[in-house]
XYZ file of N, CA and C in Angstrom:
843
model
N -69.659 195.574 78.937
C -68.695 196.694 78.821
C -69.062 197.855 79.878
N -68.042 198.115 80.834
C -68.295 199.110 81.795
C -67.887 200.533 81.309
N -68.070 201.537 82.011
C -67.952 202.946 81.565
C -66.422 203.024 81.360
N -65.482 202.610 82.056
C -64.102 202.769 81.742
C -63.661 202.055 80.465
N -64.201 200.956 80.139
C -63.990 200.419 78.814
C -64.470 201.084 77.663
N -65.681 201.558 77.922
C -66.361 202.339 76.849
C -65.561 203.620 76.650
N -65.146 204.239 77.656
C -64.355 205.489 77.548
C -62.970 205.174 76.732
N -62.300 204.005 77.122
C -61.078 203.641 76.479
C -61.318 203.462 75.001
N -62.469 202.796 74.654
C -62.826 202.549 73.197
C -62.997 203.726 72.348
N -63.722 204.803 73.068
C -63.840 206.083 72.339
C -62.539 206.747 72.165
N -61.726 206.842 73.119
C -60.293 207.389 73.115
C -59.658 206.716 72.030
N -59.655 205.464 71.888
C -58.930 204.690 70.792
C -59.387 205.141 69.395
N -60.738 205.304 69.236
C -61.254 205.789 68.101
C -60.823 207.195 67.668
N -60.614 208.083 68.637
C -60.001 209.394 68.377
C -58.632 209.172 67.766
N -57.847 208.321 68.301
C -56.441 208.170 67.908
C -56.455 207.474 66.438
N -57.471 206.576 66.212
C -57.526 205.833 64.941
C -58.089 206.672 63.784
N -59.123 207.420 64.095
C -59.862 208.100 63.036
C -59.920 209.603 63.047
N -59.252 210.203 63.977
C -59.216 211.681 63.981
C -60.584 212.211 64.355
N -60.928 213.505 63.737
C -62.092 214.229 64.066
C -62.096 214.767 65.536
N -61.134 215.022 66.043
C -61.041 215.763 67.341
C -60.289 217.074 67.265
N -60.947 218.101 67.772
C -60.441 219.391 67.573
C -59.943 220.022 68.850
N -58.698 219.713 69.173
C -58.131 220.226 70.478
C -57.387 221.539 70.327
N -57.466 222.343 71.381
C -56.896 223.698 71.387
C -55.364 223.808 71.249
N -54.809 223.315 70.133
C -53.440 223.514 69.900
C -53.170 224.096 68.534
N -51.861 224.165 68.075
C -51.641 224.976 66.964
C -52.215 224.243 65.686
N -52.829 222.968 65.804
C -53.351 222.339 64.619
C -54.841 222.384 64.701
N -55.539 223.206 65.622
C -56.951 223.239 65.768
C -57.558 223.947 64.687
N -58.915 223.618 64.515
C -59.685 224.219 63.505
C -60.581 225.170 64.234
N -61.370 225.998 63.460
C -62.275 226.872 64.115
C -63.419 226.140 64.982
N -63.920 226.881 66.032
C -64.924 226.287 66.689
C -66.254 226.637 66.227
N -67.165 225.741 65.655
C -68.246 226.137 65.075
C -69.243 227.055 65.894
N -69.392 226.704 67.167
C -70.244 227.541 68.001
C -69.799 228.933 68.136
N -68.568 229.221 68.244
C -67.938 230.511 68.168
C -68.200 231.250 66.974
N -68.134 230.621 65.774
C -68.371 231.224 64.518
C -69.738 231.503 64.447
N -70.664 230.715 64.740
C -72.087 231.018 64.762
C -72.491 232.127 65.690
N -71.845 232.123 66.810
C -72.080 233.329 67.773
C -71.724 234.684 67.188
N -70.525 234.645 66.483
C -70.093 235.923 65.751
C -71.063 236.222 64.609
N -71.661 235.262 63.884
C -72.467 235.480 62.887
C -73.767 236.133 63.417
N -74.331 235.720 64.579
C -75.372 236.299 65.127
C -75.238 237.719 65.588
N -73.973 237.937 66.145
C -73.725 239.340 66.487
C -73.626 240.206 65.193
N -73.054 239.718 64.029
C -72.934 240.492 62.855
C -74.312 240.764 62.381
N -75.287 239.767 62.448
C -76.547 240.097 61.845
C -77.299 241.045 62.856
N -77.009 241.102 64.149
C -77.565 242.128 64.900
C -77.057 243.460 64.725
N -75.895 243.566 64.274
C -75.290 244.894 63.825
C -75.939 245.324 62.517
N -76.179 244.426 61.581
C -76.861 244.688 60.234
C -78.314 245.155 60.509
N -78.989 244.498 61.382
C -80.317 244.823 61.664
C -80.507 244.926 63.202
N -80.191 246.095 63.671
C -80.351 246.247 65.203
C -81.738 246.226 65.694
N -81.974 245.421 66.731
C -83.335 245.421 67.383
C -84.274 244.403 66.636
N -83.773 243.770 65.537
C -84.571 242.939 64.734
C -84.156 241.339 65.076
N -82.979 241.039 65.415
C -82.470 239.766 65.430
C -82.192 239.324 66.928
N -82.462 240.124 67.882
C -82.130 239.649 69.189
C -83.346 240.194 70.055
N -83.432 239.614 71.326
C -84.569 240.021 72.268
C -84.117 241.308 73.064
N -82.921 241.800 72.855
C -82.514 242.984 73.610
C -83.305 244.194 73.278
N -83.695 245.123 74.188
C -84.316 246.294 73.937
C -83.213 247.419 73.650
N -83.216 248.049 72.557
C -82.266 248.954 72.279
C -82.760 250.445 72.208
N -82.376 251.282 73.147
C -82.765 252.566 73.164
C -81.738 253.331 72.206
N -82.252 254.477 71.629
C -81.369 255.152 70.760
C -80.135 255.696 71.527
N -80.340 256.199 72.867
C -79.218 256.750 73.534
C -78.213 255.785 73.901
N -78.487 254.477 73.822
C -77.497 253.360 74.136
C -77.007 252.703 72.828
N -77.508 253.142 71.637
C -77.118 252.566 70.435
C -75.553 252.528 70.217
N -74.910 253.700 70.504
C -73.512 253.720 70.268
C -72.776 252.688 71.188
N -73.196 252.657 72.425
C -72.522 251.741 73.425
C -72.698 250.307 73.067
N -73.994 249.913 72.569
C -74.306 248.496 72.224
C -73.405 248.156 71.063
N -73.458 249.011 70.042
C -72.667 248.724 68.815
C -71.178 248.600 69.069
N -70.653 249.457 69.843
C -69.187 249.265 70.217
C -68.854 248.068 70.949
N -69.776 247.653 71.890
C -69.627 246.410 72.629
C -69.563 245.268 71.767
N -70.526 245.148 70.811
C -70.641 244.094 69.860
C -69.438 243.968 68.881
N -68.907 245.181 68.410
C -67.737 245.221 67.591
C -66.592 244.573 68.386
N -66.386 244.939 69.642
C -65.244 244.558 70.420
C -65.310 243.015 70.617
N -66.583 242.540 70.754
C -66.797 241.028 71.031
C -66.512 240.347 69.791
N -66.986 240.754 68.662
C -66.757 240.219 67.314
C -65.268 240.141 66.908
N -64.689 241.228 67.223
C -63.167 241.316 66.915
C -62.404 240.257 67.694
N -62.753 240.167 68.960
C -62.015 239.334 69.835
C -62.221 237.842 69.366
N -63.435 237.338 69.217
C -63.780 235.968 68.831
C -63.335 235.695 67.477
N -63.720 236.514 66.504
C -63.460 236.314 65.064
C -61.942 236.273 64.704
N -61.137 237.107 65.369
C -59.703 237.097 65.204
C -59.198 235.759 65.651
N -59.630 235.253 66.653
C -58.995 233.951 67.167
C -59.412 232.751 66.248
N -60.689 232.791 65.764
C -61.148 231.764 64.931
C -60.464 231.792 63.519
N -60.260 233.044 63.055
C -59.607 233.233 61.702
C -58.104 232.796 61.910
N -57.575 233.072 63.045
C -56.090 232.734 63.139
C -55.947 231.202 63.125
N -56.924 230.393 63.679
C -56.894 228.946 63.634
C -56.822 228.535 62.166
N -57.689 229.104 61.293
C -57.869 228.675 59.990
C -56.550 228.988 59.176
N -55.813 230.045 59.555
C -54.664 230.479 58.787
C -53.372 229.793 59.204
N -53.388 229.046 60.370
C -52.170 228.458 60.870
C -51.544 227.485 59.885
N -52.354 226.633 59.328
C -51.741 225.663 58.404
C -51.325 226.319 57.132
N -52.012 227.357 56.601
C -51.513 228.081 55.534
C -50.281 228.767 55.844
N -50.076 229.388 56.939
C -48.771 229.970 57.350
C -47.655 228.997 57.382
N -47.904 227.626 57.895
C -46.866 226.664 57.918
C -46.636 226.261 56.434
N -47.622 226.139 55.589
C -47.484 225.738 54.291
C -46.489 226.699 53.452
N -46.771 227.925 53.764
C -46.055 228.984 53.000
C -44.832 229.601 53.723
N -44.503 228.854 54.873
C -43.353 229.099 55.692
C -43.321 230.622 56.191
N -44.529 231.015 56.706
C -44.644 232.267 57.229
C -44.550 232.217 58.786
N -44.118 233.353 59.402
C -44.026 233.364 60.801
C -45.428 233.404 61.522
N -45.631 232.788 62.635
C -46.849 232.764 63.360
C -47.411 234.099 63.541
N -46.546 235.056 63.887
C -47.000 236.500 64.145
C -47.694 237.061 62.872
N -47.232 236.528 61.731
C -47.812 237.022 60.434
C -49.305 236.547 60.439
N -49.573 235.323 60.789
C -50.792 234.833 60.791
C -51.806 235.642 61.800
N -51.258 235.953 63.006
C -52.084 236.676 63.886
C -52.403 238.031 63.363
N -51.369 238.700 62.834
C -51.587 239.934 62.158
C -52.624 239.941 61.033
N -52.531 239.021 60.250
C -53.504 238.834 59.022
C -54.869 238.596 59.575
N -54.968 237.771 60.673
C -56.341 237.500 61.255
C -56.895 238.748 61.845
N -56.085 239.515 62.429
C -56.631 240.846 63.089
C -57.075 241.750 61.953
N -56.178 241.903 60.918
C -56.513 242.804 59.801
C -57.857 242.382 59.032
N -58.015 240.960 58.899
C -59.269 240.590 58.250
C -60.460 240.826 59.041
N -60.413 240.542 60.373
C -61.503 240.854 61.126
C -61.988 242.479 61.180
N -60.910 243.253 61.148
C -61.084 244.681 61.178
C -61.725 245.090 59.754
N -61.224 244.428 58.752
C -61.743 244.787 57.382
C -63.271 244.419 57.299
N -63.649 243.232 57.807
C -65.040 242.863 57.884
C -65.958 243.949 58.543
N -65.493 244.396 59.712
C -66.279 245.452 60.444
C -66.358 246.620 59.606
N -65.200 247.080 58.977
C -65.163 248.208 58.178
C -66.104 248.128 56.905
N -66.317 247.001 56.523
C -67.128 246.619 55.289
C -68.775 246.551 55.674
N -69.077 246.635 56.953
C -70.466 246.443 57.261
C -71.271 247.573 56.765
N -70.863 248.844 56.687
C -71.851 249.733 56.152
C -72.105 249.506 54.656
N -71.111 249.000 53.901
C -71.362 248.698 52.412
C -72.192 247.470 52.340
N -71.984 246.475 53.281
C -72.930 245.305 53.284
C -74.373 245.680 53.625
N -74.545 246.603 54.535
C -75.742 247.040 54.909
C -76.488 247.836 53.747
N -75.677 248.593 52.986
C -76.219 249.165 51.770
C -76.871 248.236 50.892
N -76.102 247.142 50.555
C -76.473 246.153 49.524
C -77.679 245.447 50.136
N -77.677 245.048 51.425
C -78.772 244.313 52.007
C -80.027 245.195 51.982
N -79.899 246.499 52.195
C -81.080 247.350 52.047
C -81.861 247.254 50.680
N -80.930 247.141 49.715
C -81.454 246.926 48.318
C -82.081 245.555 48.198
N -81.492 244.558 48.729
C -82.005 243.227 48.606
C -83.470 243.199 49.348
N -83.600 243.909 50.550
C -84.819 243.960 51.191
C -85.873 244.743 50.390
N -85.483 245.802 49.689
C -86.371 246.511 48.947
C -86.831 245.744 47.737
N -85.897 244.903 47.114
C -86.255 244.049 45.935
C -87.243 243.088 46.404
N -87.158 242.445 47.636
C -88.144 241.603 48.074
C -89.549 242.292 48.281
N -89.490 243.428 48.870
C -90.845 244.224 48.973
C -91.501 244.456 47.591
N -90.590 244.837 46.624
C -91.152 245.220 45.306
C -91.440 243.994 44.510
N -90.828 242.879 44.879
C -91.054 241.664 43.975
C -92.109 240.621 44.393
N -92.539 240.978 45.736
C -93.570 239.903 46.312
C -94.740 240.725 46.615
N -95.903 240.413 46.026
C -97.190 241.113 46.430
C -97.671 240.913 47.723
N -97.219 239.804 48.426
C -97.494 239.561 49.789
C -96.818 240.303 50.739
N -95.777 241.052 50.469
C -94.920 241.828 51.391
C -95.652 243.133 51.603
N -95.651 243.537 52.864
C -96.273 244.813 53.261
C -95.335 245.828 53.558
N -94.164 245.536 53.988
C -93.135 246.501 54.562
C -91.765 245.817 54.388
N -90.749 246.719 54.313
C -89.404 246.385 54.532
C -89.144 245.588 55.750
N -89.708 246.144 56.824
C -89.605 245.614 58.159
C -90.087 244.047 58.201
N -91.158 243.920 57.522
C -91.726 242.451 57.454
C -90.711 241.579 56.737
N -90.232 242.131 55.725
C -89.146 241.355 54.977
C -87.885 241.080 55.907
N -87.530 241.970 56.633
C -86.330 241.766 57.370
C -86.570 240.725 58.558
N -87.787 240.891 59.040
C -88.182 239.974 60.271
C -88.483 238.475 59.903
N -89.006 238.214 58.619
C -89.641 237.032 58.404
C -89.259 236.389 57.087
N -88.464 236.950 56.108
C -88.185 236.362 54.908
C -86.814 235.576 54.890
N -86.912 234.184 54.832
C -85.645 233.453 54.874
C -84.759 233.690 53.704
N -85.328 234.120 52.585
C -84.309 234.477 51.412
C -83.476 235.604 51.687
N -84.100 236.699 52.485
C -83.150 237.769 52.745
C -82.074 237.371 53.756
N -82.475 236.724 54.721
C -81.542 236.090 55.740
C -80.483 235.453 55.032
N -80.670 234.549 54.245
C -79.647 233.734 53.542
C -78.749 234.613 52.666
N -79.350 235.721 52.060
C -78.439 236.522 51.144
C -77.595 237.397 52.030
N -78.131 237.876 53.220
C -77.252 238.556 54.210
C -76.106 237.774 54.705
N -76.380 236.502 55.205
C -75.205 235.672 55.539
C -74.182 235.510 54.361
N -74.877 235.368 53.134
C -73.896 235.180 52.073
C -73.026 236.341 51.777
N -73.474 237.500 52.003
C -72.645 238.708 51.741
C -71.500 238.846 52.719
N -71.813 238.373 54.006
C -70.761 238.283 54.947
C -69.757 237.231 54.632
N -70.270 236.004 54.357
C -69.347 234.919 54.119
C -68.616 235.138 52.751
N -69.249 235.741 51.839
C -68.449 236.047 50.492
C -67.307 236.991 50.709
N -67.515 238.036 51.705
C -66.453 238.889 51.929
C -65.194 238.153 52.432
N -65.457 237.260 53.477
C -64.426 236.423 54.118
C -63.738 235.537 53.051
N -64.506 234.886 52.231
C -64.001 234.085 51.145
C -63.252 234.774 50.297
N -63.532 235.983 49.812
C -62.729 236.818 48.832
C -61.475 237.268 49.609
N -61.394 237.259 50.859
C -60.131 237.601 51.676
C -59.193 236.287 51.848
N -59.687 235.181 51.318
C -58.860 233.996 51.309
C -58.991 233.251 52.698
N -59.990 233.466 53.439
C -60.153 232.875 54.760
C -60.849 231.441 54.472
N -60.352 230.341 54.744
C -60.940 229.067 54.609
C -61.911 228.758 55.649
N -62.691 227.770 55.554
C -63.475 226.957 56.534
C -64.698 227.949 57.118
N -64.206 229.145 57.672
C -65.239 230.022 58.331
C -66.407 230.326 57.440
N -66.135 230.864 56.288
C -67.241 231.140 55.419
C -68.175 229.889 55.179
N -67.645 228.667 55.086
C -68.512 227.606 54.830
C -69.294 227.240 56.136
N -68.803 227.452 57.300
C -69.459 227.285 58.481
C -70.794 228.265 58.487
N -70.545 229.495 58.164
C -71.597 230.443 58.033
C -72.656 230.004 57.029
N -72.134 229.703 55.878
C -73.171 229.397 54.754
C -73.991 228.125 55.189
N -73.305 227.140 55.771
C -74.088 225.941 56.179
C -74.999 226.145 57.375
N -74.640 227.022 58.266
C -75.541 227.422 59.341
C -76.772 227.969 58.779
N -76.773 228.869 57.915
C -78.064 229.488 57.244
C -78.639 228.438 56.408
N -77.905 227.566 55.732
C -78.510 226.495 54.839
C -79.328 225.606 55.740
N -78.822 225.129 56.825
C -79.698 224.326 57.789
C -80.900 225.116 58.281
N -80.857 226.279 58.420
C -82.044 227.095 58.941
C -83.031 227.340 57.894
N -82.677 227.752 56.643
C -83.619 228.165 55.618
C -83.738 227.210 54.545
N -82.892 226.245 54.247
C -83.008 225.295 53.163
C -82.466 225.874 51.895
N -81.736 227.012 52.075
C -81.143 227.732 50.949
C -79.647 227.571 51.028
N -79.020 227.005 49.940
C -77.604 226.570 50.024
C -76.892 227.458 48.979
N -76.113 228.571 49.366
C -75.395 229.356 48.558
C -73.837 229.318 48.985
N -73.077 228.832 48.107
C -71.671 228.788 48.338
C -71.049 230.147 48.534
N -70.162 230.287 49.507
C -69.578 231.608 49.728
C -68.787 232.139 48.565
N -68.422 231.308 47.611
C -67.731 231.852 46.515
C -68.553 232.402 45.440
N -69.873 232.160 45.470
C -70.764 232.833 44.381
C -70.802 234.316 44.471
N -70.706 234.837 43.224
C -70.825 236.358 43.095
C -72.231 236.788 42.889
N -72.747 237.564 43.709
C -74.195 237.966 43.591
C -74.269 239.450 43.514
N -74.987 240.021 42.601
C -75.219 241.456 42.388
C -76.188 241.927 43.370
N -76.464 243.343 43.142
C -77.355 243.998 44.033
C -78.841 243.690 43.730
N -79.700 244.013 44.647
C -81.115 243.817 44.638
C -81.468 242.379 44.192
N -80.893 241.433 44.904
C -81.152 240.066 44.675
C -82.283 239.528 45.571
N -83.176 238.817 45.002
C -84.343 238.429 45.743
C -84.590 236.910 45.575
N -84.629 236.192 46.720
C -85.050 234.618 46.651
C -86.375 234.712 47.316
N -87.400 234.223 46.447
C -88.790 234.288 46.986
C -89.128 232.706 47.484
N -89.652 232.577 48.592
C -89.962 231.298 49.220
C -88.682 230.556 49.701
N -87.794 230.220 48.702
C -86.357 229.869 48.949
C -86.077 228.408 49.175
N -86.925 227.681 49.796
C -86.490 226.323 50.156
C -86.055 225.517 48.899
N -84.897 224.886 49.081
C -84.291 223.988 47.970
C -83.510 224.773 46.997
N -83.205 226.052 47.181
C -82.352 226.895 46.213
C -80.969 226.372 46.469
N -80.197 226.105 45.373
C -78.768 225.790 45.379
C -78.060 226.670 44.381
N -77.098 227.393 44.877
C -76.153 228.340 44.038
C -74.752 227.867 44.354
N -74.093 227.431 43.280
C -72.807 226.853 43.221
C -71.655 227.895 43.450
N -70.483 227.384 43.701
C -69.289 228.143 44.175
C -68.870 229.169 42.956
N -68.985 228.770 41.741
C -68.415 229.737 40.736
C -69.669 230.466 39.945
N -70.691 230.401 40.441
C -71.879 231.082 39.923
C -71.716 232.522 39.912
N -72.079 233.295 38.918
C -72.000 234.772 38.809
C -73.501 235.201 38.551
N -74.044 235.991 39.412
C -75.405 236.543 39.288
C -75.380 238.094 39.247
N -75.971 238.680 38.166
C -76.073 240.033 38.058
C -77.021 240.763 39.039
N -77.422 241.974 38.634
C -78.227 242.789 39.529
C -79.780 242.547 39.073
N -80.552 242.783 40.122
C -82.031 242.666 40.004
C -82.465 241.304 39.543
N -81.906 240.165 39.990
C -82.325 238.856 39.644
C -83.279 238.320 40.719
N -84.243 237.774 40.256
C -85.238 237.072 41.132
C -85.306 235.548 40.951
N -85.158 234.680 42.004
C -85.208 233.269 41.943
C -86.231 232.780 42.945
N -86.913 231.752 42.435
C -87.918 231.046 43.342
C -87.475 229.716 43.817
N -88.337 229.175 44.587
C -87.856 227.878 45.425
C -87.439 226.707 44.504
N -86.538 226.023 44.943
C -86.093 224.693 44.223
C -85.174 224.988 42.980
N -84.811 226.314 42.765
C -83.872 226.410 41.769
C -82.384 225.957 41.960
N -81.849 225.383 41.001
C -80.447 224.835 41.074
C -79.654 225.548 39.968
N -78.605 226.297 40.502
C -77.651 226.846 39.597
C -76.308 226.184 39.859
N -76.117 225.021 39.065
C -75.176 223.975 39.343
C -74.144 223.652 38.325
N -73.337 222.706 38.612
C -72.417 222.168 37.646
C -72.851 220.967 36.816
N -72.294 220.922 35.565
C -72.562 219.712 34.739
C -71.741 218.538 35.263
N -70.658 218.717 35.891
C -69.868 217.634 36.425
C -69.316 217.948 37.867
N -69.187 216.963 38.668
C -68.747 217.189 40.011
C -67.251 216.606 40.193
N -66.621 216.352 39.087
C -65.281 215.838 39.131
C -64.380 216.752 39.867
N -63.492 216.137 40.626
C -62.603 216.860 41.647
C -61.541 217.605 40.784
N -61.146 217.171 39.579
C -60.119 217.884 38.836
C -60.620 219.198 38.217
N -61.908 219.424 38.366
C -62.464 220.661 37.892
C -62.690 221.780 39.007
N -62.049 221.509 40.156
C -62.240 222.380 41.349
C -61.864 223.845 41.079
N -60.927 224.051 40.270
C -60.371 225.364 40.053
C -61.034 226.059 38.747
N -61.938 225.298 38.129
C -62.598 225.822 36.898
C -63.991 226.390 37.166
N -64.444 227.264 36.292
C -65.711 227.845 36.450
C -66.815 226.690 35.977
N -67.522 226.320 36.956
C -68.354 225.147 36.766
C -69.799 225.446 36.828
N -70.233 226.635 37.176
C -71.636 227.045 37.447
C -72.035 228.242 36.478
N -73.238 228.403 36.263
C -73.572 229.337 35.179
C -73.537 230.797 35.609
N -73.578 231.541 34.584
C -73.638 233.120 34.720
C -75.070 233.577 34.598
N -75.598 234.313 35.431
C -77.051 234.857 35.363
C -76.931 236.458 35.105
N -77.135 236.911 33.983
C -77.079 238.333 33.705
C -78.116 239.088 34.432
N -78.114 240.442 34.293
C -78.990 241.344 35.098
C -80.499 241.013 34.663
N -81.435 241.384 35.603
C -82.904 241.383 35.417
C -83.479 240.060 34.879
N -82.973 238.872 35.335
C -83.446 237.670 34.970
C -84.437 237.184 36.071
N -85.489 236.544 35.698
C -86.323 235.816 36.661
C -86.267 234.356 36.412
N -86.044 233.553 37.465
C -86.070 232.067 37.364
C -87.014 231.534 38.293
N -88.082 230.745 37.654
C -89.088 230.227 38.462
C -88.848 228.914 38.960
N -89.781 228.427 39.782
C -89.574 227.362 40.764
C -89.082 226.018 40.017
N -88.022 225.414 40.616
C -87.529 224.121 40.265
C -86.806 224.107 39.031
N -86.505 225.218 38.398
C -85.672 225.268 37.200
C -84.196 224.857 37.543
N -83.600 224.123 36.660
C -82.255 223.712 36.787
C -81.300 224.187 35.589
N -80.295 224.979 36.070
C -79.425 225.636 35.094
C -78.043 225.153 35.372
N -77.262 224.509 34.439
C -76.067 223.902 34.752
C -74.896 224.267 33.750
N -73.755 224.387 34.309
C -72.610 224.479 33.450
C -71.994 225.815 33.597
N -70.588 225.779 33.548
C -69.718 227.096 33.606
C -69.817 227.893 32.395
N -70.118 227.339 31.296
C -70.249 228.050 30.112
C -71.693 228.515 29.700
N -72.484 228.174 30.614
C -74.010 228.592 30.400
C -74.254 230.019 30.826
N -74.773 230.775 29.954
C -75.101 232.149 30.307
C -76.535 232.460 29.998
N -77.227 232.877 30.941
C -78.643 233.332 30.869
C -78.689 234.906 30.606
N -79.050 235.208 29.415
C -78.999 236.566 28.919
C -79.911 237.563 29.754
N -79.524 238.698 29.696
C -80.178 239.791 30.472
C -81.656 239.884 30.071
N -82.558 239.987 31.088
C -83.915 240.180 31.034
C -84.690 238.960 30.543
N -84.004 237.811 30.729
C -84.797 236.553 30.274
C -85.631 236.035 31.552
N -86.589 235.213 31.124
C -87.473 234.640 32.044
C -87.406 233.124 31.812
N -86.966 232.450 32.878
C -86.832 230.899 32.886
C -88.040 230.323 33.543
N -88.739 229.571 32.820
C -90.070 228.966 33.513
C -89.786 227.886 34.462
N -90.767 227.479 35.261
C -90.589 226.450 36.116
C -90.240 225.158 35.663
N -89.580 224.340 36.404
C -89.195 222.866 35.919
C -88.415 222.746 34.689
N -87.753 223.779 34.180
C -86.930 223.792 33.022
C -85.709 223.181 33.328
N -84.965 222.587 32.314
C -83.680 222.034 32.400
C -82.750 222.661 31.302
N -81.671 223.493 31.804
C -80.938 224.185 30.820
C -79.521 223.879 30.970
N -78.879 223.600 29.809
C -77.355 223.338 29.864
C -76.727 224.153 28.754
N -77.390 224.987 28.159
C -76.808 225.861 27.083
C -77.258 227.253 27.244
N -76.538 228.259 26.714
C -76.660 229.664 26.988
C -78.107 230.111 26.303
N -78.659 231.059 26.930
C -79.888 231.704 26.376
C -79.749 233.108 26.011
N -80.129 233.568 24.928
C -80.035 234.873 24.482
C -80.678 235.900 25.371
N -80.134 237.178 25.501
C -81.015 238.233 26.242
C -82.470 238.283 25.698
N -83.322 238.574 26.793
C -84.702 238.703 26.535
C -85.489 237.530 26.173
N -85.020 236.297 26.423
C -85.634 235.024 26.052
C -86.695 234.707 27.167
N -87.613 234.008 26.699
C -88.604 233.261 27.682
C -88.385 231.722 27.383
N -88.118 230.966 28.344
C -87.818 229.495 28.143
C -88.758 228.705 29.119
N -89.454 227.867 28.546
C -90.411 227.020 29.353
C -90.473 225.645 28.795
N -91.052 224.650 29.414
C -91.169 223.332 28.902
C -92.457 223.241 28.089
């Protein structure tokens, strides 16, 4: 088979099986663009920590403004792609999609100070919760749990705005980097700390309170993965001040871990636990 024949065979597979993202009205977001936007957002949340650029204080306003401009341009275009099919489904004008994309991108930028406030609490929770941590700066630079939570707070905001696909791209990008899998739909309270982190799974309808600490290998999952339960609460509720040790598995939408409880490592829980409990195998 020569190159021309191989080219024809690949083109035939595009027609037969799809999976091609052309720049037309039916296109989906470009993953590389979304990841680039995410990196810019992280550099706004932690200036000088996430990029190699040298940031002098007198240039901080200019650098921040330039990144905001770049984010708005790229993110608006990618959000517009995701909304196109929703607009067609709901018989909305194309201009309405463009306007909604612009408003959503602007709303995310406007939310960044509040996201930074929450993230600062997450970083402090890591410093206070890990004896090995020496400073907040060390946590920001080197803790994968914090990085995963920061990305989640960005992705969750877009998810709550009804934006499809893009939040999942963001969450899967950081999942691949850290081994921490948090669905953008999960609700996570303030001062959340994931220690070590590898193998943590937090499902779409999970609700987590404030000051919760989770170790590596923890699964907050569903009892069933049946498709007809897609719109139901399938994942547990974790109340305030709970600690969940390594490789614990907590399943089910009706399962509630009461405030102040300690869940030991390698436990398997499918029923609610009263506040102040200690559970271990």
